[in-house]
PDB file of C-alpha atoms and ligand atoms in Angstrom:
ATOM      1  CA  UNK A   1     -14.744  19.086 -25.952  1.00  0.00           C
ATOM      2  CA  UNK A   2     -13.356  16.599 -28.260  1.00  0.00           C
ATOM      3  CA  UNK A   3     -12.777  12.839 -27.106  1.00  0.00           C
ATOM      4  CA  UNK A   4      -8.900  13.268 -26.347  1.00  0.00           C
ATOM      5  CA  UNK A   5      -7.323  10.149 -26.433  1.00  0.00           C
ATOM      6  CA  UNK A   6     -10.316   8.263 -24.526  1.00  0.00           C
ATOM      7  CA  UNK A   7     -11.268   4.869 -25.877  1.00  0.00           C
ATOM      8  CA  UNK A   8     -13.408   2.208 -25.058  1.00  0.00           C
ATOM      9  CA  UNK A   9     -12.316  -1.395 -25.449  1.00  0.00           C
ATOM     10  CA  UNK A  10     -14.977  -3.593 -24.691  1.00  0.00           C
ATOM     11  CA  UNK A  11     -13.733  -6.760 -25.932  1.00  0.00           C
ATOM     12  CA  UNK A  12     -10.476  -6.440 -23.931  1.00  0.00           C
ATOM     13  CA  UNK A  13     -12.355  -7.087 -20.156  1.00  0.00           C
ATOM     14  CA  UNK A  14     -16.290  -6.773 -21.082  1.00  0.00           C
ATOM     15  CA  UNK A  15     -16.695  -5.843 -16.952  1.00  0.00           C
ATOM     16  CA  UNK A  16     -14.441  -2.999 -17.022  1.00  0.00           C
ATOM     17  CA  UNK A  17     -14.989   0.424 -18.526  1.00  0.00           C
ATOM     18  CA  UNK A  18     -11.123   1.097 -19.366  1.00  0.00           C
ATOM     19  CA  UNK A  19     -10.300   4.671 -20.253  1.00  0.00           C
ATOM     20  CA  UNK A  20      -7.054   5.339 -21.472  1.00  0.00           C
ATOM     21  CA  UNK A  21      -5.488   8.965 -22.208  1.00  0.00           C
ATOM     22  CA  UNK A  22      -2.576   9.916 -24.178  1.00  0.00           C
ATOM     23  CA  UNK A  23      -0.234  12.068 -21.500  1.00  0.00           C
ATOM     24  CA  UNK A  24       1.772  13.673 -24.130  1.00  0.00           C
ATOM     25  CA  UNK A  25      -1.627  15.273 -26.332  1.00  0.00           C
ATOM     26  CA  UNK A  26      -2.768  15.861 -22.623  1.00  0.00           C
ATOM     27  CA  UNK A  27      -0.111  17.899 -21.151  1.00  0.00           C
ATOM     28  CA  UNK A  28       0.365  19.413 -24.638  1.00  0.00           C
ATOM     29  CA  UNK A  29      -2.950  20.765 -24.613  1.00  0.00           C
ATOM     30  CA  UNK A  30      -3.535  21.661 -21.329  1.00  0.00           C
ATOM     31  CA  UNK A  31      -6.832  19.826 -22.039  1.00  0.00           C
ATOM     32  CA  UNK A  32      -9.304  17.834 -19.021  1.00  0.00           C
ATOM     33  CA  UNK A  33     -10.854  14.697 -19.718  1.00  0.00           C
ATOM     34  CA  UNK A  34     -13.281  13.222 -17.586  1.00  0.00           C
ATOM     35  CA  UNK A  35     -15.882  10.498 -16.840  1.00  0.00           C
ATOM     36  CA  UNK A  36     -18.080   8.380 -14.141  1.00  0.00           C
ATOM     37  CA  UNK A  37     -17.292   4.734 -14.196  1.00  0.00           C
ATOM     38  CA  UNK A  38     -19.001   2.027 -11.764  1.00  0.00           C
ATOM     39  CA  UNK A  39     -17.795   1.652  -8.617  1.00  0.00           C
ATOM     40  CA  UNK A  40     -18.164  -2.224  -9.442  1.00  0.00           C
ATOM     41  CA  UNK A  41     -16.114  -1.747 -12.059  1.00  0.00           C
ATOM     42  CA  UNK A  42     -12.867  -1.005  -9.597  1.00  0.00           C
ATOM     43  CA  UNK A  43     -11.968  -4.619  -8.352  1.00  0.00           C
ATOM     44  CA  UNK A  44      -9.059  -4.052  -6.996  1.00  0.00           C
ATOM     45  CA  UNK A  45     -10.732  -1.572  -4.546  1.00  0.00           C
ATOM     46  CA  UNK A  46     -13.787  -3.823  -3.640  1.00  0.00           C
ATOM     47  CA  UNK A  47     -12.343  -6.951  -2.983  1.00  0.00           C
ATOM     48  CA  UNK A  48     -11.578  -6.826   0.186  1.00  0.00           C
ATOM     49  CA  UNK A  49     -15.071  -4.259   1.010  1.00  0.00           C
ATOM     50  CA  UNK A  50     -18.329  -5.706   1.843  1.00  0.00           C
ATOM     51  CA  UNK A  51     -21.049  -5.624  -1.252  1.00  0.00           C
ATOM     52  CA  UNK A  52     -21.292  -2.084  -3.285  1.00  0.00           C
ATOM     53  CA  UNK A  53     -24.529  -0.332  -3.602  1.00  0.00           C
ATOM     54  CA  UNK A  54     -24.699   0.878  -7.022  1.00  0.00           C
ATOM     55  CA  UNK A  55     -22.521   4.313  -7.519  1.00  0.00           C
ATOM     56  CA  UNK A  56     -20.417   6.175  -9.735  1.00  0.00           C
ATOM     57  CA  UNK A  57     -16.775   7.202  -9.364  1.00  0.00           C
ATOM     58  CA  UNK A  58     -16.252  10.556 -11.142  1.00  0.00           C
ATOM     59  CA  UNK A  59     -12.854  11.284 -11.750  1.00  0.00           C
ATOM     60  CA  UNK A  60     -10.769  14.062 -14.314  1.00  0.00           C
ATOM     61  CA  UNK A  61      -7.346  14.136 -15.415  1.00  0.00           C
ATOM     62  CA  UNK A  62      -6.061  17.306 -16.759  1.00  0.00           C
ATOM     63  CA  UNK A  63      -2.674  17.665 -18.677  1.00  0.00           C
ATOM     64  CA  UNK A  64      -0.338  20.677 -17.077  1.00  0.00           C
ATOM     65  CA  UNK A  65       3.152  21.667 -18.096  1.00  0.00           C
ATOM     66  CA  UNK A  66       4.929  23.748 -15.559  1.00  0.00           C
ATOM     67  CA  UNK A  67       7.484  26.884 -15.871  1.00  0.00           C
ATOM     68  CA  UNK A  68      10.192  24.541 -15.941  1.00  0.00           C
ATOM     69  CA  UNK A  69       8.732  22.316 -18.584  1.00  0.00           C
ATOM     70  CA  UNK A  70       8.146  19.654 -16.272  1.00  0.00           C
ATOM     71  CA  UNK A  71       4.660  17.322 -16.883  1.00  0.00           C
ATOM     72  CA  UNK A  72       2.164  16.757 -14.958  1.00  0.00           C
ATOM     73  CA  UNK A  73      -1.321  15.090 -14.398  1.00  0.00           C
ATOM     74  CA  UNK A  74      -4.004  17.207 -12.166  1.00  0.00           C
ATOM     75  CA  UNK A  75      -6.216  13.815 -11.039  1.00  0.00           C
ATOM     76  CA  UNK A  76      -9.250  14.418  -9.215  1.00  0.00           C
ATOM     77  CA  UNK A  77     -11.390  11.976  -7.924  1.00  0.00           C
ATOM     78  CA  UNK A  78     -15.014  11.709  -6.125  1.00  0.00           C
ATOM     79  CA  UNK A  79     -16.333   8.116  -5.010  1.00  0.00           C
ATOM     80  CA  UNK A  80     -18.285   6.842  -1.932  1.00  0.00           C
ATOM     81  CA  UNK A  81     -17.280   3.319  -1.173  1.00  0.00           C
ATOM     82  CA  UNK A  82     -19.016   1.616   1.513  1.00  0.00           C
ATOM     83  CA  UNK A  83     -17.086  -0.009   4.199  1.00  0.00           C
ATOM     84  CA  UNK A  84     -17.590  -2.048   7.506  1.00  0.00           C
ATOM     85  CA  UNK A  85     -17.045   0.104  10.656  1.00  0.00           C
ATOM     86  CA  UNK A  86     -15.014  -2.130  12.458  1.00  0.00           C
ATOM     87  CA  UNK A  87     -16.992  -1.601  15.512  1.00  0.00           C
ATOM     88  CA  UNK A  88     -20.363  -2.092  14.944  1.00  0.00           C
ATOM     89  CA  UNK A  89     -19.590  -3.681  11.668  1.00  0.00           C
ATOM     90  CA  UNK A  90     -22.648  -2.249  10.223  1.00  0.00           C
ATOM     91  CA  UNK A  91     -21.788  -0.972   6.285  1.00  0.00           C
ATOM     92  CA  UNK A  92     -20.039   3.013   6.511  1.00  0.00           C
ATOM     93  CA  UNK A  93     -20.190   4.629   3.502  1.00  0.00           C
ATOM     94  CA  UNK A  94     -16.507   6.675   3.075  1.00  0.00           C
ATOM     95  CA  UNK A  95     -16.711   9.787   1.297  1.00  0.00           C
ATOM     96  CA  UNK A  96     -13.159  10.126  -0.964  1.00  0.00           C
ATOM     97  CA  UNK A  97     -12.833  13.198  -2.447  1.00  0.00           C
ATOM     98  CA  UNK A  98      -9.056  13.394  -3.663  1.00  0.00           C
ATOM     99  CA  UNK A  99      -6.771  15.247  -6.031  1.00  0.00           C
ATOM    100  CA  UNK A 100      -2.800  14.508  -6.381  1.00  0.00           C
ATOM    101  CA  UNK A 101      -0.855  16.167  -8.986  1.00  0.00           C
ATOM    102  CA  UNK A 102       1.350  13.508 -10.899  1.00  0.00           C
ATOM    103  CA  UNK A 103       4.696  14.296 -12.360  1.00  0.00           C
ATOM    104  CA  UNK A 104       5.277  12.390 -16.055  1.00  0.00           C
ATOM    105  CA  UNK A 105       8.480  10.982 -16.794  1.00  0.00           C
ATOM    106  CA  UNK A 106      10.038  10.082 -19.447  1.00  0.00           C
ATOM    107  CA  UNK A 107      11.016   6.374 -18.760  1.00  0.00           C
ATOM    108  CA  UNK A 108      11.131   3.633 -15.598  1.00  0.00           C
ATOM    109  CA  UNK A 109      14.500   5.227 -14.850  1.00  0.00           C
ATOM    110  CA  UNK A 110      13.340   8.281 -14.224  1.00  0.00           C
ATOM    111  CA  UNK A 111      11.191   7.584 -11.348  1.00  0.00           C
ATOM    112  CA  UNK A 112      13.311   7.548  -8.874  1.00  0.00           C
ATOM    113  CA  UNK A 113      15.507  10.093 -10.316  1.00  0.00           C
ATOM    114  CA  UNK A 114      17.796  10.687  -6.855  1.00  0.00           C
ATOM    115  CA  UNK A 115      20.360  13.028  -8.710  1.00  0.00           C
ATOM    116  CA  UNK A 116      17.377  15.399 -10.217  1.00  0.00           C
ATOM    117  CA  UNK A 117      17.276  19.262  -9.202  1.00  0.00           C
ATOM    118  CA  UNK A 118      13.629  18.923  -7.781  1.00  0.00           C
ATOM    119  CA  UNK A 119      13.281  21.020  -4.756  1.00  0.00           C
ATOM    120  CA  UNK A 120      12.084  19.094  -1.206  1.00  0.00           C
ATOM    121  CA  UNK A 121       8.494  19.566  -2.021  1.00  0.00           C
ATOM    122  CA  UNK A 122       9.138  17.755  -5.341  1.00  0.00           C
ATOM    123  CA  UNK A 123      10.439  14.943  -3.468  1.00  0.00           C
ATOM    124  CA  UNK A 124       6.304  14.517  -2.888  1.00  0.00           C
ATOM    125  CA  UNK A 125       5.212  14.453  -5.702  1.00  0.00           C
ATOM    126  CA  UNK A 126       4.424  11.076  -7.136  1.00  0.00           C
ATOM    127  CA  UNK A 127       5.861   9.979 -10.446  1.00  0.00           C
ATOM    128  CA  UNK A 128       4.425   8.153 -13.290  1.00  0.00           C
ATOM    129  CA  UNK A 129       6.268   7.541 -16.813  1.00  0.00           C
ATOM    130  CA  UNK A 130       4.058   8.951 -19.946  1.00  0.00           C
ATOM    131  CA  UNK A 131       2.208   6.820 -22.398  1.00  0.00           C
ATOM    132  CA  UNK A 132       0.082   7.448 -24.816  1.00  0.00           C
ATOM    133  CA  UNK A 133      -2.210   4.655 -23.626  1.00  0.00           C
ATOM    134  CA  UNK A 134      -2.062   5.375 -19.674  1.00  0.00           C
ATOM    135  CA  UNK A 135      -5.216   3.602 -18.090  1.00  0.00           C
ATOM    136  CA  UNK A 136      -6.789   6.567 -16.030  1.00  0.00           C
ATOM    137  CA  UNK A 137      -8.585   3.805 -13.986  1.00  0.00           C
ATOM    138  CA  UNK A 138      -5.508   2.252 -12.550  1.00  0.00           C
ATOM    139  CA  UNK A 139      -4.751   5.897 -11.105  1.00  0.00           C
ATOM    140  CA  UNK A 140      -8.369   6.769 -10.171  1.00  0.00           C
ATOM    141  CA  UNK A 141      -8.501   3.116  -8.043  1.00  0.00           C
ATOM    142  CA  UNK A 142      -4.928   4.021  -6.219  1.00  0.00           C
ATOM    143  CA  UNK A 143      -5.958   7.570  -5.305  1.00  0.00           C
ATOM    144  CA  UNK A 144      -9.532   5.701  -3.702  1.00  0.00           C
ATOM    145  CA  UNK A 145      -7.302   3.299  -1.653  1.00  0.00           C
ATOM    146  CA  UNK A 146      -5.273   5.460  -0.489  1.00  0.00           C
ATOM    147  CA  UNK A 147      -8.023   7.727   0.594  1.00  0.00           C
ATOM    148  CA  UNK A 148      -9.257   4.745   2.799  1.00  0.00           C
ATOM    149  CA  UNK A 149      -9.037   4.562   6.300  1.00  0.00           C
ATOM    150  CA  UNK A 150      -6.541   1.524   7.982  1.00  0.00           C
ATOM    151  CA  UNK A 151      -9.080   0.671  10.531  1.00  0.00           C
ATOM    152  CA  UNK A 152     -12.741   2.131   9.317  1.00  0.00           C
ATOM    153  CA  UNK A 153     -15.335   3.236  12.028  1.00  0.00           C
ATOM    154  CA  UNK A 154     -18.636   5.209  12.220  1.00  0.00           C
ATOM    155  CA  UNK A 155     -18.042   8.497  14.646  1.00  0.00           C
ATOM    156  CA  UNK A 156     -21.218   7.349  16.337  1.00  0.00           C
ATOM    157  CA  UNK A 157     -22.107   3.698  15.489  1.00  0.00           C
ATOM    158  CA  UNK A 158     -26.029   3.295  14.554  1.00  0.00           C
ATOM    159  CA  UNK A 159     -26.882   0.540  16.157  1.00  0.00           C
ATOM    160  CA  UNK A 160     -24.754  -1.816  18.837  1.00  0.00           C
ATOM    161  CA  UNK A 161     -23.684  -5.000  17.915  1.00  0.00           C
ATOM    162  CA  UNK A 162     -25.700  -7.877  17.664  1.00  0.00           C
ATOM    163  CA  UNK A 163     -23.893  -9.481  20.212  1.00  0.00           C
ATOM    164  CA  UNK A 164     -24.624  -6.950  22.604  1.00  0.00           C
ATOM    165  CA  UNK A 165     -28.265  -6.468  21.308  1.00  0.00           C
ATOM    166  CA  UNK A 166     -29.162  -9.620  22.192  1.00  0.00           C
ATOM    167  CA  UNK A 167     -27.306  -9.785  26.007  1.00  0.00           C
ATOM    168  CA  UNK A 168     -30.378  -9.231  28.163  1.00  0.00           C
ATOM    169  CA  UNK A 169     -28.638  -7.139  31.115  1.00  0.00           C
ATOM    170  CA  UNK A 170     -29.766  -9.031  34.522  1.00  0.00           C
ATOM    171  CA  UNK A 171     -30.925  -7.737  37.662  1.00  0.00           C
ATOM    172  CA  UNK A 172     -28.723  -9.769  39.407  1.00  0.00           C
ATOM    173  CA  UNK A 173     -25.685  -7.125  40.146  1.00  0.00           C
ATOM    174  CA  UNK A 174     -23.156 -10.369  40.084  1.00  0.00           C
ATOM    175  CA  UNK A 175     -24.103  -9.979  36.017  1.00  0.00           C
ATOM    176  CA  UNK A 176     -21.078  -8.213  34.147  1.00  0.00           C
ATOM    177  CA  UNK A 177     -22.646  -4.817  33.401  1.00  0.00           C
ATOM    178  CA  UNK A 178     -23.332  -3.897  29.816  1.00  0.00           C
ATOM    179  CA  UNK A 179     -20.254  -1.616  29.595  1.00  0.00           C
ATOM    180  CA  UNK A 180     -17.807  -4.548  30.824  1.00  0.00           C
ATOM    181  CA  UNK A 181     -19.576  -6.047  28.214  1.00  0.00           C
ATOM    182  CA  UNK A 182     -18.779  -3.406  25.389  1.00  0.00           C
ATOM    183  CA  UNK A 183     -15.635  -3.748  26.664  1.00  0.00           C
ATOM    184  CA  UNK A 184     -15.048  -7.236  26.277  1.00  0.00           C
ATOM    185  CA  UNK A 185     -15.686  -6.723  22.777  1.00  0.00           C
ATOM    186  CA  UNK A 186     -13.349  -3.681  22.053  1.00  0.00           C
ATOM    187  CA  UNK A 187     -10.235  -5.999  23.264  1.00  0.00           C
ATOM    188  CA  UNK A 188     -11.488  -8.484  20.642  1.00  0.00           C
TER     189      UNK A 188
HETATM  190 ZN1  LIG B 201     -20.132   1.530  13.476  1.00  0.00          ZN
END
């Protein structure tokens, strides 16, 4: 397949692999382009996570016109971030395996278009205004945040938290038991 519209600009941010498509040759063509960038390369995404082990995010954007001539980008997206389960606070890697279908507009005012004859369903659909420099990146980081989970936890944790490793349970039955323990440090 021929190099649609992708280019690389190195000296523009030397630590970020940007990718940028043309939407208009895209949805003209009906054409896919794809590619696996660094997850270290998404900062917006790992700033707040603890330290990345080394992976790839693969992602594809496809260019789709629709019987009413309306544009669209088909995004797809696979990335494993690691976060910290919030309970045992141990590293949880998150599987995010997304697609979203984005309508193209032509212009800022068009994206929220109230007086528009989309049906309800269209009212879901997230809107974007062409370019023919869109940064592909900037969409494949959003659809990896939003695939995140608000508060992040293992279904069974590993291991139990340190704290709680290290409380030698006593004979003594005054002692709180280990579960008042656990607990203890749910509330917190
Ligand atoms: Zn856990």
């Amino acid at each position: 397949m021929e190099p649609l519209g992708r280019a690389e600009t190195p000296n523009e941010n030397p630590s970020r692999d940007v990718s940028y498509v043309d939407t208009y040759v895209l949805t003209r063509t009906g054409h896919e382009v794809s590619g696996q960038t660094p997850i270290s390369s998404f900062e917006r995404l790992i700033e707040d996570l603890p330290e990345q082990p080394a992976s790839q995010v693969s992602w594809s954007v496809k260019g789709e016109i629709d019987p009413h001539g309306r544009h669209f980008l088909r995004l797809s997206v696979q990335a494993v971030p690691v976060l910290e389960c919030q309970r045992c606070l141990q590293p949880l890697p998150w599987p995010v395996d997304a697609e979203n279908r984005l309508r193209i507009v032509k212009s800022e005012a068009d994206l929220d278009d109230e007086g528009s004859q989309d049906t309800e369903a269209e009212d879901m659909v997230e809107r974007i205004v062409g370019s023919p420099r869109l940064d592909v990146l900037e969409l494949v980081e959003d659809e990896i945040i939003l695939g995140l989970p608000y508060v992040p936890k293992h279904d069974v944790c590993p291991s139990l938290p340190e704290a709680l490793a290290t409380q030698e349970p006593e004979p003594d039955e005054a002692e709180p038991s280990p579960f008042a323990v656990l607990n203890q440090l749910k509330k917190d």
